[in-house]
Amino acid sequence: MASNGVNGEIPEDANEHCPGPQSESAGKADACAGCPNQEVCATAPKDPDPDLVSIAERMATVKRKILVLSGKGGVGKSTFSAQLSFALAEADRQVGLLDIDICGPSIPKMLGLEGHDVHQSNLGWSPVYVESNSNLGVMSIGFMLRHPDDAVIWRGPRKNGLIKQFVKDVYWAELDYLVVDAPPGTSDEHISIVQFLKSSGIDGAIIVTTPQQVALIDVRKEISFCRKVGIKVLGVVENMSGLKQHLSDLKFSRVSESGSETDVTEWALNLIREKAPELLDTFACSEIFDSSQGGAQKMCLEMGVPFLGKVPMDPQLCRAAEEGRSCFEDKSCSVSALALKGIIEKLIALE
C-alpha cells in the first residue's frame, strides 16, 4: 500500500477500503489482505500526514462542523441537509454545505445550483454560493462533472483523495457551520472525513432515518460507528414520518374488480364542498412506513441518544427539493417546515 504512495497518499493500486499507509492499521486491516503493498505498509514507520496540519489551519475559521448521516439510502438525508443549510443561512449564520457523496451528488440540484462550476483563486477552491442567500456556500463533485448524468466510478483511494482536497483546498472563509452531507452507511467516505476533521474537532452527527425497523437496524450501526470513532450523536431525525397533506390536494379514484382505475377527484371534492366544506381545511394523514414498534423515538431511548423529532412526508417539501429552493420561503410547505423548524431550533440552542 505504500510502495508507490507519496507523502502518505493512498496509491492507485491499493485495495478498496484501504485505511491509508499512515494509518495505525496499515497492512494489518482486513482490507489490506492481498494488497501488493501490504508488507511495506505494515513495517514502514508512520509519519504524521503533513496535510492534516493544512486541514486544521483551513478549518480554524469554521466554528461548528456537523455530519449528516443515514443508515440507508432513500430516507431523505440530503433533503434534510439542504433544508438545514437553508434554515441556518436564513437565521443569519454563515454556512458551508460539503457534499461528500462522491458517487451520488444530489446536493447541487437540491440547492438550485446545477450547471455551476468550481472556480479557483489564490486562496483555493471557491464554493458555489446560492443566489438567493449569500450566506450559503456549497462544494460538491457534482460541480465538476461534464454532464449531470455522468457516473462517478471510483474506488476508495480516489474518493478519499477528493475528500481530502475538499477539506484542504476549499476556501470557506469564516463559517458558523460546516454541514457535511455523507453517503449512506459507514464506508470509505465516513472514515476519511473523520480522519481529516478530527484534529480540528467535529461537533457531532445528525442521523436521518425512516420509522420502519429495516431502516433502524442500519441506524443502530451508524450510532455504533459514531461511538467507535468518538463522534457525538447530536440526535436522530425520523423523516417521512407518515404522509400529511391538505385534503384538497388529494386525488381520489375508483378501482374496479378488474383493476382498472378511474379518477373521481373532481366528483369527490365537489361532494365535500357541498356536504362538508370545513373538511377542505383539514389535513389527511396516513402511515407509509410501519412504526408499530416505536420507530426512531423508541430506538433512541434504547440506545441513549437524543431524538430530535419527526418530519412528515410532505409532497410540497419534495417539490421544493426538486426545484432547489428553501421550504421556508413560503407557506406551501407548512407541514414539513414547521417540523424542520423545531428540529433546527434544537440544534441552534446547542451553540
Tab-separated table of C-alpha atoms in Angstrom:
chain	number	residue	atom	x	y	z
A	1	MET	CA	0.000	0.000	0.000
A	2	ALA	CA	2.898	2.402	0.354
A	3	SER	CA	5.283	1.329	-2.395
A	4	ASN	CA	4.057	3.972	-4.802
A	5	GLY	CA	2.405	6.364	-2.360
A	6	VAL	CA	3.762	9.863	-1.913
A	7	ASN	CA	3.562	11.779	1.370
A	8	GLY	CA	1.138	9.276	2.819
A	9	GLU	CA	-1.225	9.369	-0.160
A	10	ILE	CA	-3.103	6.154	-0.924
A	11	PRO	CA	-1.560	4.627	-4.086
A	12	GLU	CA	-3.649	3.789	-7.122
A	13	ASP	CA	-3.015	0.033	-6.853
A	14	ALA	CA	-4.306	-0.130	-3.261
A	15	ASN	CA	-7.214	-2.360	-2.314
A	16	GLU	CA	-10.679	-0.888	-1.934
A	17	HIS	CA	-11.281	0.407	1.630
A	18	CYS	CA	-7.543	0.987	2.098
A	19	PRO	CA	-7.016	2.583	5.545
A	20	GLY	CA	-4.073	4.579	4.216
A	21	PRO	CA	-0.337	3.944	4.510
A	22	GLN	CA	-0.014	6.216	7.539
A	23	SER	CA	-2.860	4.569	9.452
A	24	GLU	CA	-2.061	2.506	12.537
A	25	SER	CA	-3.914	-0.371	10.872
A	26	ALA	CA	-1.962	-0.056	7.602
A	27	GLY	CA	-1.042	-3.519	6.353
A	28	LYS	CA	-2.963	-5.140	9.195
A	29	ALA	CA	-6.602	-4.406	8.453
A	30	ASP	CA	-8.859	-6.931	6.715
A	31	ALA	CA	-8.984	-4.621	3.697
A	32	CYS	CA	-5.196	-4.999	3.308
A	33	ALA	CA	-5.294	-8.730	2.571
A	34	GLY	CA	-3.704	-9.458	-0.797
A	35	CYS	CA	-2.666	-5.860	-1.441
A	36	PRO	CA	0.709	-5.629	-3.271
A	37	ASN	CA	1.830	-3.029	-0.734
A	38	GLN	CA	0.727	-4.869	2.405
A	39	GLU	CA	4.165	-5.818	3.754
A	40	VAL	CA	5.642	-2.370	3.140
A	41	CYS	CA	2.706	-0.669	4.866
A	42	ALA	CA	2.825	-2.986	7.857
A	43	THR	CA	6.513	-2.344	8.530
A	44	ALA	CA	7.014	1.253	7.373
A	45	PRO	CA	7.359	3.982	10.022
A	46	LYS	CA	4.239	6.093	10.413
A	47	ASP	CA	4.964	9.761	9.903
A	48	PRO	CA	2.326	12.411	10.577
A	49	ASP	CA	0.336	13.279	7.473
A	50	PRO	CA	1.535	16.810	6.636
A	51	ASP	CA	-1.811	17.582	5.032
A	52	LEU	CA	-3.557	17.248	8.400
A	53	VAL	CA	-1.788	20.416	9.543
A	54	SER	CA	-3.024	22.270	6.433
A	55	ILE	CA	-6.539	20.952	7.007
A	56	ALA	CA	-6.518	22.070	10.642
A	57	GLU	CA	-5.409	25.541	9.550
A	58	ARG	CA	-8.146	25.687	6.919
A	59	MET	CA	-10.787	24.543	9.419
A	60	ALA	CA	-9.665	27.048	12.070
A	61	THR	CA	-12.180	29.571	10.684
A	62	VAL	CA	-15.097	27.115	10.990
A	63	LYS	CA	-16.900	27.291	14.326
A	64	ARG	CA	-19.025	24.140	14.105
A	65	LYS	CA	-18.775	21.027	11.959
A	66	ILE	CA	-21.780	18.700	11.720
A	67	LEU	CA	-22.009	15.415	9.820
A	68	VAL	CA	-25.389	14.354	8.410
A	69	LEU	CA	-25.551	10.558	8.180
A	70	SER	CA	-28.029	7.818	7.324
A	71	GLY	CA	-28.019	4.061	7.596
A	72	LYS	CA	-29.809	3.552	4.269
A	73	GLY	CA	-30.280	5.482	1.081
A	74	GLY	CA	-33.643	6.929	0.152
A	75	VAL	CA	-34.525	8.252	3.618
A	76	GLY	CA	-34.314	11.928	2.648
A	77	LYS	CA	-30.920	12.644	4.215
A	78	SER	CA	-29.740	15.023	1.501
A	79	THR	CA	-33.088	16.830	1.527
A	80	PHE	CA	-32.629	17.325	5.267
A	81	SER	CA	-29.027	18.544	4.780
A	82	ALA	CA	-30.169	21.038	2.143
A	83	GLN	CA	-33.084	22.384	4.198
A	84	LEU	CA	-30.963	22.505	7.369
A	85	SER	CA	-28.417	24.608	5.490
A	86	PHE	CA	-31.112	26.899	4.062
A	87	ALA	CA	-32.580	27.404	7.545
A	88	LEU	CA	-29.250	28.149	9.214
A	89	ALA	CA	-28.366	30.643	6.473
A	90	GLU	CA	-31.757	32.308	6.801
A	91	ALA	CA	-31.048	32.590	10.555
A	92	ASP	CA	-28.068	34.824	9.633
A	93	ARG	CA	-25.457	32.091	10.079
A	94	GLN	CA	-22.598	31.721	7.626
A	95	VAL	CA	-22.996	28.191	6.313
A	96	GLY	CA	-20.955	25.827	4.163
A	97	LEU	CA	-22.524	22.640	2.794
A	98	LEU	CA	-19.981	19.999	1.790
A	99	ASP	CA	-21.316	17.098	-0.287
A	100	ILE	CA	-19.037	14.047	0.131
A	101	ASP	CA	-21.439	11.632	-1.535
A	102	ILE	CA	-18.966	11.207	-4.362
A	103	CYS	CA	-20.948	8.650	-6.372
A	104	GLY	CA	-24.390	10.216	-5.845
A	105	PRO	CA	-24.064	14.001	-5.573
A	106	SER	CA	-27.620	15.357	-5.336
A	107	ILE	CA	-26.891	18.497	-3.306
A	108	PRO	CA	-26.319	20.831	-6.332
A	109	LYS	CA	-29.838	20.124	-7.618
A	110	MET	CA	-31.421	20.474	-4.170
A	111	LEU	CA	-29.937	23.958	-3.824
A	112	GLY	CA	-30.720	25.065	-7.364
A	113	LEU	CA	-27.056	25.092	-8.392
A	114	GLU	CA	-26.943	22.617	-11.264
A	115	GLY	CA	-24.686	23.733	-14.102
A	116	HIS	CA	-22.344	25.788	-11.918
A	117	ASP	CA	-18.566	25.279	-11.996
A	118	VAL	CA	-15.913	25.377	-9.297
A	119	HIS	CA	-13.508	28.310	-9.598
A	120	GLN	CA	-10.037	28.632	-8.149
A	121	SER	CA	-8.311	31.665	-6.672
A	122	ASN	CA	-5.024	32.232	-4.900
A	123	LEU	CA	-6.859	31.283	-1.675
A	124	GLY	CA	-8.018	27.905	-3.013
A	125	TRP	CA	-11.194	26.461	-4.499
A	126	SER	CA	-14.165	28.792	-4.160
A	127	PRO	CA	-17.519	27.369	-3.004
A	128	VAL	CA	-20.558	27.926	-5.206
A	129	TYR	CA	-22.936	30.314	-3.457
A	130	VAL	CA	-26.724	30.155	-3.511
A	131	GLU	CA	-28.003	33.148	-5.476
A	132	SER	CA	-30.881	33.865	-3.096
A	133	ASN	CA	-28.674	33.716	0.013
A	134	SER	CA	-25.002	34.700	0.006
A	135	ASN	CA	-24.657	33.173	3.490
A	136	LEU	CA	-24.698	29.676	1.980
A	137	GLY	CA	-21.771	28.205	0.032
A	138	VAL	CA	-21.674	24.695	-1.425
A	139	MET	CA	-18.992	22.279	-2.615
A	140	SER	CA	-19.689	19.027	-4.451
A	141	ILE	CA	-18.187	16.786	-7.109
A	142	GLY	CA	-21.437	17.496	-8.940
A	143	PHE	CA	-19.931	20.846	-9.994
A	144	MET	CA	-17.005	19.022	-11.622
A	145	LEU	CA	-18.943	16.657	-13.875
A	146	ARG	CA	-19.182	17.471	-17.575
A	147	HIS	CA	-22.768	16.236	-17.596
A	148	PRO	CA	-25.092	15.600	-14.614
A	149	ASP	CA	-25.772	12.078	-15.939
A	150	ASP	CA	-22.086	11.115	-15.816
A	151	ALA	CA	-21.396	8.239	-13.429
A	152	VAL	CA	-18.538	8.505	-10.935
A	153	ILE	CA	-16.972	5.038	-10.892
A	154	TRP	CA	-14.187	5.446	-8.360
A	155	ARG	CA	-12.645	3.101	-5.864
A	156	GLY	CA	-11.868	4.125	-2.297
A	157	PRO	CA	-8.439	5.772	-2.779
A	158	ARG	CA	-9.661	8.274	-5.393
A	159	LYS	CA	-12.738	9.156	-3.343
A	160	ASN	CA	-10.605	9.673	-0.263
A	161	GLY	CA	-8.216	11.879	-2.224
A	162	LEU	CA	-11.015	14.174	-3.400
A	163	ILE	CA	-12.479	14.457	0.095
A	164	LYS	CA	-9.055	15.493	1.358
A	165	GLN	CA	-8.901	18.156	-1.349
A	166	PHE	CA	-12.338	19.417	-0.333
A	167	VAL	CA	-11.312	19.979	3.288
A	168	LYS	CA	-7.772	21.157	2.497
A	169	ASP	CA	-8.192	23.321	-0.581
A	170	VAL	CA	-11.691	24.861	-0.382
A	171	TYR	CA	-11.614	28.403	0.986
A	172	TRP	CA	-14.746	28.759	3.112
A	173	ALA	CA	-13.624	31.909	4.950
A	174	GLU	CA	-15.430	32.459	8.263
A	175	LEU	CA	-18.194	29.899	8.860
A	176	ASP	CA	-20.614	29.386	11.704
A	177	TYR	CA	-21.494	25.909	10.379
A	178	LEU	CA	-19.959	23.412	8.007
A	179	VAL	CA	-22.644	20.817	7.237
A	180	VAL	CA	-21.185	17.643	5.725
A	181	ASP	CA	-23.656	15.526	3.751
A	182	ALA	CA	-22.258	11.966	3.734
A	183	PRO	CA	-23.394	8.959	1.693
A	184	PRO	CA	-25.457	6.229	3.381
A	185	GLY	CA	-23.745	3.645	5.552
A	186	THR	CA	-20.265	3.615	7.067
A	187	SER	CA	-17.709	3.356	4.289
A	188	ASP	CA	-14.536	4.988	2.987
A	189	GLU	CA	-16.028	8.474	2.837
A	190	HIS	CA	-17.027	8.373	6.511
A	191	ILE	CA	-13.660	7.100	7.689
A	192	SER	CA	-11.865	9.729	5.607
A	193	ILE	CA	-13.897	12.728	6.762
A	194	VAL	CA	-13.480	11.705	10.403
A	195	GLN	CA	-9.738	11.240	9.932
A	196	PHE	CA	-9.324	14.599	8.193
A	197	LEU	CA	-11.512	16.684	10.513
A	198	LYS	CA	-10.962	15.058	13.888
A	199	SER	CA	-7.906	17.148	14.803
A	200	SER	CA	-9.898	20.350	14.267
A	201	GLY	CA	-12.934	18.958	16.088
A	202	ILE	CA	-16.256	17.565	14.858
A	203	ASP	CA	-19.169	18.877	16.881
A	204	GLY	CA	-21.361	15.883	16.195
A	205	ALA	CA	-23.549	13.932	13.824
A	206	ILE	CA	-27.233	14.016	12.945
A	207	ILE	CA	-28.645	10.714	11.725
A	208	VAL	CA	-31.668	10.697	9.409
A	209	THR	CA	-33.909	7.648	9.162
A	210	THR	CA	-37.397	6.464	8.343
A	211	PRO	CA	-39.581	4.795	11.018
A	212	GLN	CA	-39.541	1.131	9.981
A	213	GLN	CA	-37.317	-1.488	11.588
A	214	VAL	CA	-35.471	-2.375	8.389
A	215	ALA	CA	-34.110	1.208	8.349
A	216	LEU	CA	-33.475	1.395	12.099
A	217	ILE	CA	-31.287	-1.712	12.009
A	218	ASP	CA	-28.747	0.248	9.984
A	219	VAL	CA	-29.158	3.371	12.112
A	220	ARG	CA	-28.003	1.352	15.116
A	221	LYS	CA	-24.835	0.534	13.159
A	222	GLU	CA	-24.424	4.229	12.359
A	223	ILE	CA	-24.648	5.102	16.060
A	224	SER	CA	-22.116	2.365	16.822
A	225	PHE	CA	-19.771	3.831	14.193
A	226	CYS	CA	-20.015	7.290	15.760
A	227	ARG	CA	-19.187	5.892	19.172
A	228	LYS	CA	-16.198	3.937	17.873
A	229	VAL	CA	-14.653	6.971	16.187
A	230	GLY	CA	-15.530	9.357	19.027
A	231	ILE	CA	-18.220	11.481	17.367
A	232	LYS	CA	-21.083	12.740	19.485
A	233	VAL	CA	-24.547	11.864	18.176
A	234	LEU	CA	-26.450	15.150	18.304
A	235	GLY	CA	-29.675	13.316	17.588
A	236	VAL	CA	-31.809	11.261	15.243
A	237	VAL	CA	-34.444	12.651	12.877
A	238	GLU	CA	-37.362	10.442	11.856
A	239	ASN	CA	-38.106	11.537	8.308
A	240	MET	CA	-41.129	10.538	6.199
A	241	SER	CA	-42.989	10.010	9.464
A	242	GLY	CA	-46.394	9.484	7.875
A	243	LEU	CA	-47.915	11.269	4.893
A	244	LYS	CA	-49.600	14.539	5.744
A	245	GLN	CA	-51.188	16.898	3.208
A	246	HIS	CA	-54.217	19.077	2.734
A	247	LEU	CA	-57.303	17.064	1.906
A	248	SER	CA	-57.918	19.377	-1.039
A	249	ASP	CA	-54.573	18.280	-2.541
A	250	LEU	CA	-55.523	14.592	-2.556
A	251	LYS	CA	-56.535	12.698	-5.666
A	252	PHE	CA	-59.421	10.221	-5.490
A	253	SER	CA	-60.009	7.167	-7.650
A	254	ARG	CA	-62.214	4.116	-8.024
A	255	VAL	CA	-60.652	0.745	-8.777
A	256	SER	CA	-62.814	-1.882	-10.444
A	257	GLU	CA	-62.649	-5.603	-9.794
A	258	SER	CA	-60.630	-5.982	-12.982
A	259	GLY	CA	-58.065	-3.481	-11.687
A	260	SER	CA	-58.899	-0.572	-13.972
A	261	GLU	CA	-58.726	2.811	-12.279
A	262	THR	CA	-60.985	5.826	-12.760
A	263	ASP	CA	-60.140	9.298	-11.491
A	264	VAL	CA	-63.027	10.694	-9.426
A	265	THR	CA	-61.182	13.598	-7.817
A	266	GLU	CA	-63.459	16.317	-9.171
A	267	TRP	CA	-66.606	14.436	-8.090
A	268	ALA	CA	-65.209	13.755	-4.589
A	269	LEU	CA	-64.072	17.341	-3.981
A	270	ASN	CA	-67.385	18.745	-5.231
A	271	LEU	CA	-69.221	16.408	-2.869
A	272	ILE	CA	-67.040	17.556	0.041
A	273	ARG	CA	-67.621	21.210	-0.857
A	274	GLU	CA	-71.361	20.583	-0.902
A	275	LYS	CA	-71.735	18.349	2.147
A	276	ALA	CA	-68.785	19.189	4.443
A	277	PRO	CA	-66.762	22.187	3.176
A	278	GLU	CA	-64.967	22.532	6.521
A	279	LEU	CA	-63.054	19.332	5.675
A	280	LEU	CA	-61.158	21.210	2.965
A	281	ASP	CA	-59.208	22.997	5.714
A	282	THR	CA	-58.050	19.750	7.321
A	283	PHE	CA	-55.032	17.532	6.699
A	284	ALA	CA	-55.225	13.916	5.573
A	285	CYS	CA	-52.726	11.667	7.357
A	286	SER	CA	-51.596	8.149	6.553
A	287	GLU	CA	-48.807	5.911	7.835
A	288	ILE	CA	-46.499	4.983	4.953
A	289	PHE	CA	-43.887	3.001	6.887
A	290	ASP	CA	-44.656	0.640	9.740
A	291	SER	CA	-43.897	2.358	13.055
A	292	SER	CA	-45.829	-0.064	15.257
A	293	GLN	CA	-42.635	-0.979	17.116
A	294	GLY	CA	-41.992	2.579	18.257
A	295	GLY	CA	-39.950	3.952	15.360
A	296	ALA	CA	-36.863	6.095	15.835
A	297	GLN	CA	-38.068	7.578	19.116
A	298	LYS	CA	-38.089	4.202	20.865
A	299	MET	CA	-34.738	3.250	19.339
A	300	CYS	CA	-33.190	6.483	20.649
A	301	LEU	CA	-34.459	5.708	24.126
A	302	GLU	CA	-32.953	2.229	23.958
A	303	MET	CA	-29.582	3.447	22.669
A	304	GLY	CA	-29.324	6.529	24.830
A	305	VAL	CA	-29.151	9.162	22.064
A	306	PRO	CA	-31.292	12.286	21.615
A	307	PHE	CA	-34.409	12.156	19.467
A	308	LEU	CA	-34.686	15.428	17.540
A	309	GLY	CA	-38.171	14.968	16.126
A	310	LYS	CA	-40.358	13.741	13.280
A	311	VAL	CA	-40.761	15.226	9.819
A	312	PRO	CA	-43.836	14.060	7.880
A	313	MET	CA	-43.734	13.105	4.236
A	314	ASP	CA	-44.869	16.290	2.547
A	315	PRO	CA	-45.274	16.439	-1.257
A	316	GLN	CA	-44.613	20.189	-1.075
A	317	LEU	CA	-41.224	19.567	0.563
A	318	CYS	CA	-40.388	17.097	-2.213
A	319	ARG	CA	-41.305	19.764	-4.744
A	320	ALA	CA	-39.110	22.351	-3.012
A	321	ALA	CA	-36.155	19.939	-3.139
A	322	GLU	CA	-36.777	19.221	-6.827
A	323	GLU	CA	-36.882	22.946	-7.550
A	324	GLY	CA	-33.773	23.678	-5.474
A	325	ARG	CA	-35.363	26.121	-3.048
A	326	SER	CA	-35.912	26.559	0.664
A	327	CYS	CA	-39.101	25.086	2.109
A	328	PHE	CA	-39.226	28.071	4.475
A	329	GLU	CA	-39.631	30.758	1.827
A	330	ASP	CA	-43.421	30.447	1.519
A	331	LYS	CA	-46.336	28.723	3.231
A	332	SER	CA	-46.703	25.859	0.753
A	333	CYS	CA	-44.540	23.557	2.919
A	334	SER	CA	-46.285	24.485	6.145
A	335	VAL	CA	-46.488	20.900	7.444
A	336	SER	CA	-42.853	19.905	6.961
A	337	ALA	CA	-41.379	23.376	7.505
A	338	LEU	CA	-42.890	23.595	10.982
A	339	ALA	CA	-41.410	20.209	11.934
A	340	LEU	CA	-37.998	21.067	10.477
A	341	LYS	CA	-38.005	24.426	12.233
A	342	GLY	CA	-38.493	22.724	15.611
A	343	ILE	CA	-35.549	20.405	14.953
A	344	ILE	CA	-33.267	23.187	13.771
A	345	GLU	CA	-34.123	25.334	16.799
A	346	LYS	CA	-32.897	22.471	18.998
A	347	LEU	CA	-29.584	22.463	17.115
A	348	ILE	CA	-29.163	26.230	17.342
A	349	ALA	CA	-29.818	26.009	21.083
A	350	LEU	CA	-26.642	23.910	21.350
A	351	GLU	CA	-24.465	26.813	20.165
